[in-house]
Structure formats: structure tokens, C-alpha cells
XYZ file of C-alpha atoms in Angstrom:
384
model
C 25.996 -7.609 -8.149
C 23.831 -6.295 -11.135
C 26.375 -8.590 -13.368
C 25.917 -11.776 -11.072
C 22.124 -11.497 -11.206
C 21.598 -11.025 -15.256
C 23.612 -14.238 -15.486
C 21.511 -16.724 -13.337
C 18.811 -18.252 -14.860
C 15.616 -17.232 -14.998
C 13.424 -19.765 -13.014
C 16.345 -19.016 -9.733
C 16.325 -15.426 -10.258
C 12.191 -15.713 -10.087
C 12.773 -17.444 -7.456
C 15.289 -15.245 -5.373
C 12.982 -12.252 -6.482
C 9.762 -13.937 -4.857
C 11.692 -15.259 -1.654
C 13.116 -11.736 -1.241
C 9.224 -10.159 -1.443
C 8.410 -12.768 1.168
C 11.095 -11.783 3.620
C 10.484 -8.174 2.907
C 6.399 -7.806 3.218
C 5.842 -10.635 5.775
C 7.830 -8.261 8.902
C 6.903 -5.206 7.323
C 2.895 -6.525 7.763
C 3.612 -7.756 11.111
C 5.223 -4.591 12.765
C 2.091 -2.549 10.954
C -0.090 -4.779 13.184
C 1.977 -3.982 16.391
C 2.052 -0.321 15.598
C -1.897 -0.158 14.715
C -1.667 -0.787 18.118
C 0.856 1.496 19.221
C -1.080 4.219 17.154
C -4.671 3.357 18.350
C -3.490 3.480 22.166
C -1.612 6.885 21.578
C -4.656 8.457 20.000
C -6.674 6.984 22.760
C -4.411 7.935 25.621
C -3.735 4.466 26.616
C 0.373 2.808 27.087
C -0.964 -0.115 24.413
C 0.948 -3.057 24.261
C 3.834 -2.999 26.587
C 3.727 -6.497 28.315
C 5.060 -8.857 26.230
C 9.299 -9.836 27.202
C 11.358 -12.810 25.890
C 12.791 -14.513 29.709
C 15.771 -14.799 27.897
C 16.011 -10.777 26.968
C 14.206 -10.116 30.536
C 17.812 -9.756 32.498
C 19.582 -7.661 30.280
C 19.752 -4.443 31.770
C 18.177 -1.194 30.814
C 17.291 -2.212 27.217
C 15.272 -5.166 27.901
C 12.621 -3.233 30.166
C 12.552 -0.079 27.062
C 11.892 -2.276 24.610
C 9.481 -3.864 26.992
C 7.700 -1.050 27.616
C 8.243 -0.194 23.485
C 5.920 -3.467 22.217
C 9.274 -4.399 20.433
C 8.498 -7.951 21.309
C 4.904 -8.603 21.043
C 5.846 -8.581 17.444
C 7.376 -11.693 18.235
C 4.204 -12.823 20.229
C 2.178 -12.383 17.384
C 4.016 -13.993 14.834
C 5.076 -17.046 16.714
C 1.261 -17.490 18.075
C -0.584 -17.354 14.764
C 2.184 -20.206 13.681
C 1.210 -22.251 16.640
C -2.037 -22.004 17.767
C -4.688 -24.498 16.941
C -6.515 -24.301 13.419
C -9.977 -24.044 13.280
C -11.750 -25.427 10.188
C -15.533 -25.484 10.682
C -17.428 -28.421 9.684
C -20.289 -26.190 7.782
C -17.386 -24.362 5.531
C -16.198 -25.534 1.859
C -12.932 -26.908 3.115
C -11.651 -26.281 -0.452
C -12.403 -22.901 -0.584
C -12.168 -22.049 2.902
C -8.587 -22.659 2.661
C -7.578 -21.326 -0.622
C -9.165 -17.670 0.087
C -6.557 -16.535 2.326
C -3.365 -17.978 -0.345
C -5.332 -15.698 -3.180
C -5.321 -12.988 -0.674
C -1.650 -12.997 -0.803
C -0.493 -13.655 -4.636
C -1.695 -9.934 -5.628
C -0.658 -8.490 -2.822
C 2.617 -9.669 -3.435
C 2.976 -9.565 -6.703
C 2.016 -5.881 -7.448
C 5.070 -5.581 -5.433
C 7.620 -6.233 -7.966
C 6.571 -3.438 -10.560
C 6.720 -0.982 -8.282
C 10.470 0.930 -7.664
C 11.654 1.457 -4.564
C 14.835 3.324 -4.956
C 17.210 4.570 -7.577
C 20.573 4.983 -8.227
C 23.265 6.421 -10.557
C 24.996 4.511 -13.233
C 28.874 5.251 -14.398
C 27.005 7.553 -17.534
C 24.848 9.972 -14.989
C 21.413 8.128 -15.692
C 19.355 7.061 -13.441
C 18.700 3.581 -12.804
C 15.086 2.323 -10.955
C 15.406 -0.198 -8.195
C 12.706 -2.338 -8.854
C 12.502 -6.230 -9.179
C 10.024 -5.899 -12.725
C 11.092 -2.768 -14.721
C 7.723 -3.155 -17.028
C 6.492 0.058 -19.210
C 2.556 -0.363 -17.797
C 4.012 -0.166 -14.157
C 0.423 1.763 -13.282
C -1.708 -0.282 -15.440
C -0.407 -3.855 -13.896
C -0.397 -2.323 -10.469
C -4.417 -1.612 -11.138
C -5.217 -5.027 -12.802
C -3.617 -7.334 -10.615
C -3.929 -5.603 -7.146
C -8.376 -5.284 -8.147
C -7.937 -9.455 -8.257
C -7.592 -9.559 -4.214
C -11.185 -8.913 -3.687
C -12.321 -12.504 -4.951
C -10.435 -13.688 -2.400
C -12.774 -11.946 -0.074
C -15.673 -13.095 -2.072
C -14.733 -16.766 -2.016
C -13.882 -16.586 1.548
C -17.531 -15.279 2.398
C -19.059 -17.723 0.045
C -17.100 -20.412 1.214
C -17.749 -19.552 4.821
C -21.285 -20.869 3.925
C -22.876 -17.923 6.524
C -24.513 -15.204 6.433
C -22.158 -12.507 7.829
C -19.402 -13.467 5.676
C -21.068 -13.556 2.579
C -22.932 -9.868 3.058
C -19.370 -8.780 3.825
C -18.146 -10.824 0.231
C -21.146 -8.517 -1.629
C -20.010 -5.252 -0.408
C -16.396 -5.703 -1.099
C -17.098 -6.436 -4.357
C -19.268 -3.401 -5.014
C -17.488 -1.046 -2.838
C -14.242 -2.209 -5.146
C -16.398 -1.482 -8.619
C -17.249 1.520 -6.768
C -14.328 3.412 -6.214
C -11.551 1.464 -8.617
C -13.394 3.781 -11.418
C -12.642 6.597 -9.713
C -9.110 5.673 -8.532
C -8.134 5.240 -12.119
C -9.672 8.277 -13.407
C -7.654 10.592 -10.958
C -4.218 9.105 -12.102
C -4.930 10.086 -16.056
C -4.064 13.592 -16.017
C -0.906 12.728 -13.860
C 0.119 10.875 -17.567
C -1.628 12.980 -19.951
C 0.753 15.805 -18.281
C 3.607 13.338 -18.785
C 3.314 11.625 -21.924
C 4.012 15.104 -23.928
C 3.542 14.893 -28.043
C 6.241 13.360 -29.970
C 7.454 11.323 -26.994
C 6.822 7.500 -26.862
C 3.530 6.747 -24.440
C 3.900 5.372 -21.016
C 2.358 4.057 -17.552
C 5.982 3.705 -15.640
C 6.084 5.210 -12.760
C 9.740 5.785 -12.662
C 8.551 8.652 -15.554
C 6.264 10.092 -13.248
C 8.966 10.263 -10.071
C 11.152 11.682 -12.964
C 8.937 14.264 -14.491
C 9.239 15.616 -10.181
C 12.312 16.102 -10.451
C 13.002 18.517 -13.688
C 14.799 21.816 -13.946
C 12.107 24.920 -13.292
C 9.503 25.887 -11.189
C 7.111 23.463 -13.064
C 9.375 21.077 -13.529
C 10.400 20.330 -9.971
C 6.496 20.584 -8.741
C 5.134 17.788 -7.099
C 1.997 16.401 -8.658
C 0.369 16.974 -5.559
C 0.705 20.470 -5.604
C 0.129 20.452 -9.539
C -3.123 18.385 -9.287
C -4.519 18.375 -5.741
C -7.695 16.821 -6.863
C -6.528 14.206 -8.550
C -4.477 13.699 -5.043
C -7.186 13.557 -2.777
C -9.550 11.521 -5.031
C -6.942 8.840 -4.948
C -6.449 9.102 -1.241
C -10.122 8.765 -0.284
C -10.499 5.737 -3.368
C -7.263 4.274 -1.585
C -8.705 3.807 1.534
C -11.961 2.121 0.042
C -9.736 0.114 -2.447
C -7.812 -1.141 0.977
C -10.895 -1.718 3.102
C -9.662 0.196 5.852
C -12.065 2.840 8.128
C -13.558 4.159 7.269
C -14.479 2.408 4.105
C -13.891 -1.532 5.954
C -17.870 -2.546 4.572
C -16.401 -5.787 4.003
C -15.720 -6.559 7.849
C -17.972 -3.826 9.566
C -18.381 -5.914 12.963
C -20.953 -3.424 13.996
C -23.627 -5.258 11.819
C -21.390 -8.153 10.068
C -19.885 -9.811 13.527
C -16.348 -10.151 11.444
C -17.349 -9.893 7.945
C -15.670 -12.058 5.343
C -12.817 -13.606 8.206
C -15.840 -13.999 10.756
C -15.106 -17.983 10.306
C -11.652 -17.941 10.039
C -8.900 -17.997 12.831
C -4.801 -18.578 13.469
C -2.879 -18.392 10.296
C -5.150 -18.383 8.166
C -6.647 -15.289 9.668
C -3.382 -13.609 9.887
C -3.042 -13.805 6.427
C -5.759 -11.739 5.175
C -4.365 -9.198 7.577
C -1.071 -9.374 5.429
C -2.477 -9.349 2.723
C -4.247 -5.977 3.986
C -1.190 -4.403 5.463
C 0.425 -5.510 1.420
C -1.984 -3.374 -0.112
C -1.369 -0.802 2.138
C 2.176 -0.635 1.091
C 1.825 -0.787 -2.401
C -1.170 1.769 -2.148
C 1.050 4.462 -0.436
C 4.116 3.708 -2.776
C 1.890 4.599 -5.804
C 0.895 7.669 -4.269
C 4.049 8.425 -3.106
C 5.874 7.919 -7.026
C 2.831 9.512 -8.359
C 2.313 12.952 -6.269
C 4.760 13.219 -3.315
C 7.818 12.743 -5.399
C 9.103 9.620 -5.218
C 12.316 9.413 -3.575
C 13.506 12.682 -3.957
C 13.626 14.458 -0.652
C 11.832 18.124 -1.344
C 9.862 19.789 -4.370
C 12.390 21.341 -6.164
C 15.262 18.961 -4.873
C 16.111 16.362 -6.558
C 18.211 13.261 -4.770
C 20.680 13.851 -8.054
C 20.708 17.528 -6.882
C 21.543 16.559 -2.945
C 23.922 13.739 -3.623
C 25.830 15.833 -5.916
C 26.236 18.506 -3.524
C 27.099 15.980 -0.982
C 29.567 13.969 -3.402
C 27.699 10.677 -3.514
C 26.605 10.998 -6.869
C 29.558 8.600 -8.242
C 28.911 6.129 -5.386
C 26.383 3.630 -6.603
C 25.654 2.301 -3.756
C 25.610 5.180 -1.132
C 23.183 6.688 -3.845
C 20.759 3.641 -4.039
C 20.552 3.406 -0.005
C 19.615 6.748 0.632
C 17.130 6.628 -2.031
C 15.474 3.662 -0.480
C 15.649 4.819 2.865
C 13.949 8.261 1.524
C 11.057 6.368 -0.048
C 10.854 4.086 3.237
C 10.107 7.097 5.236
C 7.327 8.605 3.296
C 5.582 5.468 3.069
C 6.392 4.589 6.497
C 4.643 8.386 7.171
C 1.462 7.344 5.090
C 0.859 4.304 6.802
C 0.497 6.310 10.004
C -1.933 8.502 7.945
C -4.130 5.476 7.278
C -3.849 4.312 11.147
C -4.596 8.025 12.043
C -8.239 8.133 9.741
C -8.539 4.751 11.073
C -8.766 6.010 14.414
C -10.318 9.113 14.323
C -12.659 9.068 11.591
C -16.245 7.161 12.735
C -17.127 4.229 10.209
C -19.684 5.306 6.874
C -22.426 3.350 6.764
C -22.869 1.244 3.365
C -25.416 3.577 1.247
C -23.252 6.375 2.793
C -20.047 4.551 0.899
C -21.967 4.107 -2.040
C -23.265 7.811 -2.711
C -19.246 8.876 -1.939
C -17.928 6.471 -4.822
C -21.180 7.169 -7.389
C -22.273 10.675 -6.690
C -18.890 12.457 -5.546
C -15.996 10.861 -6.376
C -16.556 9.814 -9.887
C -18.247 12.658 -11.197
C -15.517 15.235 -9.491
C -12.833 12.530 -10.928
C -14.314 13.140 -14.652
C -14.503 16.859 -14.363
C -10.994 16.788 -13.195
C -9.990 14.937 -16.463
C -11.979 16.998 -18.477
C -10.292 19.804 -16.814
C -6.908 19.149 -16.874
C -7.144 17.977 -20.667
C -8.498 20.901 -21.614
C -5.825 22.868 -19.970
C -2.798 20.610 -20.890
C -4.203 20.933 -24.680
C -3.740 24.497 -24.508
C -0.600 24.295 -22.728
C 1.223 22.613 -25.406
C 3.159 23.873 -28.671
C 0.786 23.708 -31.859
C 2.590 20.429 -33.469
């Protein structure tokens, strides 16, 4: 398989690459709206959505009814109503714009997909190979600059909304995301000041951070989360704000904003920001899984090379590679229920509240922790 895609061209294998994003993210976002659902109704005490039932699934016995009662299908609902349903377009709104906001919502969502590795597996000489559809060297570093490009999509669709609402919610995106992107890449430095060690060739891959988690020795096989806790939880807390979810969402707020930026949008279009939400979410809690929880190695200490060679799929490529992905899949599918959790439980800041967090907390605590951790990692190392 490897063989077969090296020798198709370029523009085709670009083009399988993108198609297979596409299939990937786009039911991945939708069942994250059915289970903010799910979650929101089990915090609450409430069934949630249990209604929904294809008549053609309806008679089949037994199943039909659990998944009934499950939500399995209002997945379905969803998707096939925002495809179907009448499409608003306001006469007030910049058509132009109006329309193009939610498209630019989705290009860096999706495409800060590709440098990020999903899985791993062992090649026929013992090394480790990344699954990941761009193996780039500044895997952090394009993950930062493209993914801080989906706030002008907010932006333009508040401006181009040509109201009020929308356009306050456009303003605080934009300085909640100047806000707390400082801070978010602050916190990751130490992670690669610890890794790029003298005399070894710099890097911003995040298949070197999963692998420096998975070394021989106590220190070697720590999780960075355990090594650098503060740099952890400053990149949790920026996450949130860098995803607008509670409760950092300033950029919807319906308490004061009606909607916020979407407040004129509806149907597909207004699906897609929502995609383009549940994309960020992904990639968010990928990043924080390859830079502090390990990557997709099952335990601190443990290493998947470790597990599989104890369990005698180390030579089995493929065996190796699945279990790998499925590892990572769990741990992100376990920090998206994290985010619905806070969503759900912690009460919405209000906007100067979110503004003193990013300025007079997060940033300075981030510097100190760099100034820290340098200090500590320069005494650490052999004298060159």
C-alpha cells in the first residue's frame, strides 16, 4: 500500500489525501454534535435525544428500539436536515462574504489535520514509522499558524452579517484569539527545549515529542504532563479559549450577543461553522494528547513497542498501526468529553473576566514557566 501510494502522482494523491480528511472529520463532527447532546442531558439528568427512528429500521427487532433510545439515528436527522432545509440569505448581508465565511471556516480546520500523526507503526528494520498524511519537521509550528487563520472567518462572517450582534461577537474572537494564542505557544516551548537536546538537529515534530514519552528510564518514559504540569494546564485552559467553547465562547455568548457571529446564518451554512468547531476540537486534543499524554502509547512507562512486543505484533505492520490508531482514538475521544464536561458544568466568564485570565494569569505564569524550566534544563545538561 505504502508502494502504490509513492507512485501516483502528486495532484491524485493530494487529492485522495483531502477526500479522505473529508470523509474522516465530516462524521466525526457530526456524532460530536449528537453526543454534546447525549453529554449535556446526562449531566442534566435528562434521556436527551432518543426519538429519532428510520421506518425502515423501526421493525427490526430489539436493536432498532436500543439504538432508538441510543440517539444513533438523529445523527442521521441532523445531517440529512441541514442538507435539505431551506437556505436563508438575508437581504441586509454581503452575499459575497456572507457565504464565503463558513468555506474559510473549514480550510484550517481541515488542513491542520494532515500534519498531525495519528498512529504509528513498525517497519521491517524496528523503526518507527508516523501515520500521518504530511510528515513536515515544524508539525507544531504549522499546526499554530494555520489553525490561528480560522478566526477571520468569524470576523468576516460578523462583518458581513452587516449587524450588530455578529460583529461584537467578530471583535471578541479576534482579541480573545490574540489573547490566549500567546500564551498557548509559550506553554509548548519547554516541552521542545527539553527535547531538542545539544548536538542534536532542532525540531517542532511532534512524532519527537510522542517519542521522547516513550524512552528507556524513569525520565525517559514520563509523560510531559507529569514532567511539566503547568505547561499542561496552561494549554488546556488557552485550548478552550483558542476553540471558543464555554466557557471562553465570547464570540457567540447568546446571553448578550443573541447568536454571536452565526446569529444571521442558518442550514448548511450554519452547520458548517459547527464543523469547523468540532475540527478544532480534534486537532486541539490530538496536540495535547502527542504533546503531554503520550501519544499513542498506552501507559507512562509503556511503550506500544514495549506491549506489542510482548504480545508478538511487533513484526505485523499492520496489527501494529491499528492498535496504535485505535489507542490515540480513545484518548482524544476521552478529551472531547472533557471539553463537553467544562462545557456543561462550568458557568460562562464574562468578557473583561476572559481578558484578565489571558493578560494577567495565563501569560505571565506561561513566561515564568519558560523561564523556569530553561533555567533548570540548562543545568540539567552535560557542560558541552
Amino acid at each position: 500500500m505504502t508502494e502504490f501510494l509513492a507512485n501516483l502522482h502528486p495532484v491524485l494523491l493530494g487529492l485522495l489525501k483531502g477526500l479522505a480528511v473529508i470523509v474522516v472529520i465530516f462524521p466525526i463532527a457530526g456524532a460530536c454534535s449528537m453526543a454534546e447532546r447525549k453529554v449535556s442531558a446526562w449531566i442534566q439528568g435528562r434521556h436527551g435525544p432518543n426519538r429519532a427512528i428510520p421506518f425502515w429500521f423501526a421493525w427490526v427487532p430489539g436493536l432498532g428500539p436500543f439504538l432508538q433510545r441510543r440517539g444513533a439515528f438523529h445523527l442521521l436527522a441532523d445531517g440529512l436536515k441541514f442538507l435539505v432545509k431551506e437556505e436563508p440569505l438575508p437581504g441586509h448581508v454581503n452575499k459575497f462574504y456572507y457565504t464565503l465565511a463558513p468555506v474559510i471556516a473549514l480550510i484550517p480546520a481541515f488542513t491542520t489535520v494532515t500534519v498531525v500523526p495519528f498512529g504509528a507503526y513498525l517497519d521491517d528494520a524496528g523503526q518507527l514509522v508516523p501515520l500521518m498524511l504530511a510528515n513536515v519537521d515544524i508539525g507544531l509550528l504549522a499546526v499554530f499558524a494555520v489553525a490561528s487563520l480560522g478566526v477571520y472567518s468569524i470576523i468576516l462572517a460578523g462583518w458581513a452579517s452587516n449587524s450588530k450582534y455578529p460583529f461584537l461577537g467578530g471583535v471578541r474572537a479576534s482579541a480573545q484569539l490574540i489573547s490566549y494564542e500567546l500564551a498557548l505557544t509559550i506553554s509548548v516551548l519547554p516541552v521542545f527545549l527539553w527535547i531538542n537536546a545539544p548536538d542534536t538537529a532542532g525540531t517542532l515534530s511532534l512524532v519527537r515529542a510522542v517519542a521522547c514519552q516513550a524512552q528507556p528510564g524513569f525520565w525517559g518514559g514520563l509523560w510531559f504532563i507529569f514532567l511539566m504540569p503547568v505547561s499542561a494546564l496552561i494549554f488546556f485552559v488557552a485550548l478552550f479559549a483558542e476553540t471558543n467553547r464555554l466557557p471562553f465562547d465570547m464570540a457567540e455568548s447568546e446571553a448578550d450577543l443573541v447568536g454571536g457571529f452565526h446569529t444571521e446564518y442558518g442550514a448548511f451554512k450554519w452547520s458548517l461553522f459547527f464543523v469547523a468547531e468540532y475540527s478544532h476540537m480534534i486537532v486541539g486534543s490530538g496536540v495535547f494528547i502527542l504533546l503531554f499524554l503520550g501519544g499513542w502509547n498506552p501507559l507512562p512507562w509503556l511503550p506500544l513497542a514495549t506491549v506489542a512486543a510482548k504480545l508478538g505484533f511487533a513484526g505485523h505492520p499492520l496489527v501494529f498501526g491499528i492498535v496504535s490508531i485505535v489507542i490515540f482514538l480513545v484518548k482524544i475521544l476521552l478529551f472531547i468529553f472533557v471539553f463537553m464536561w467544562v462545557r456543561w458544568t462550568v458557568p460562562r466568564f464574562r468578557y473583561d473576566q476572559v481578558m484578565r485570565i489571558g493578560w494577567r494569569l495565563l501569560l505571565p505564569l506561561s513566561l515564568l514557566n519558560l523561564l523556569g524550566y530553561a533555567l533548570v534544563i540548562a543545568l540539567l545538561q552535560p557542560a558541552r
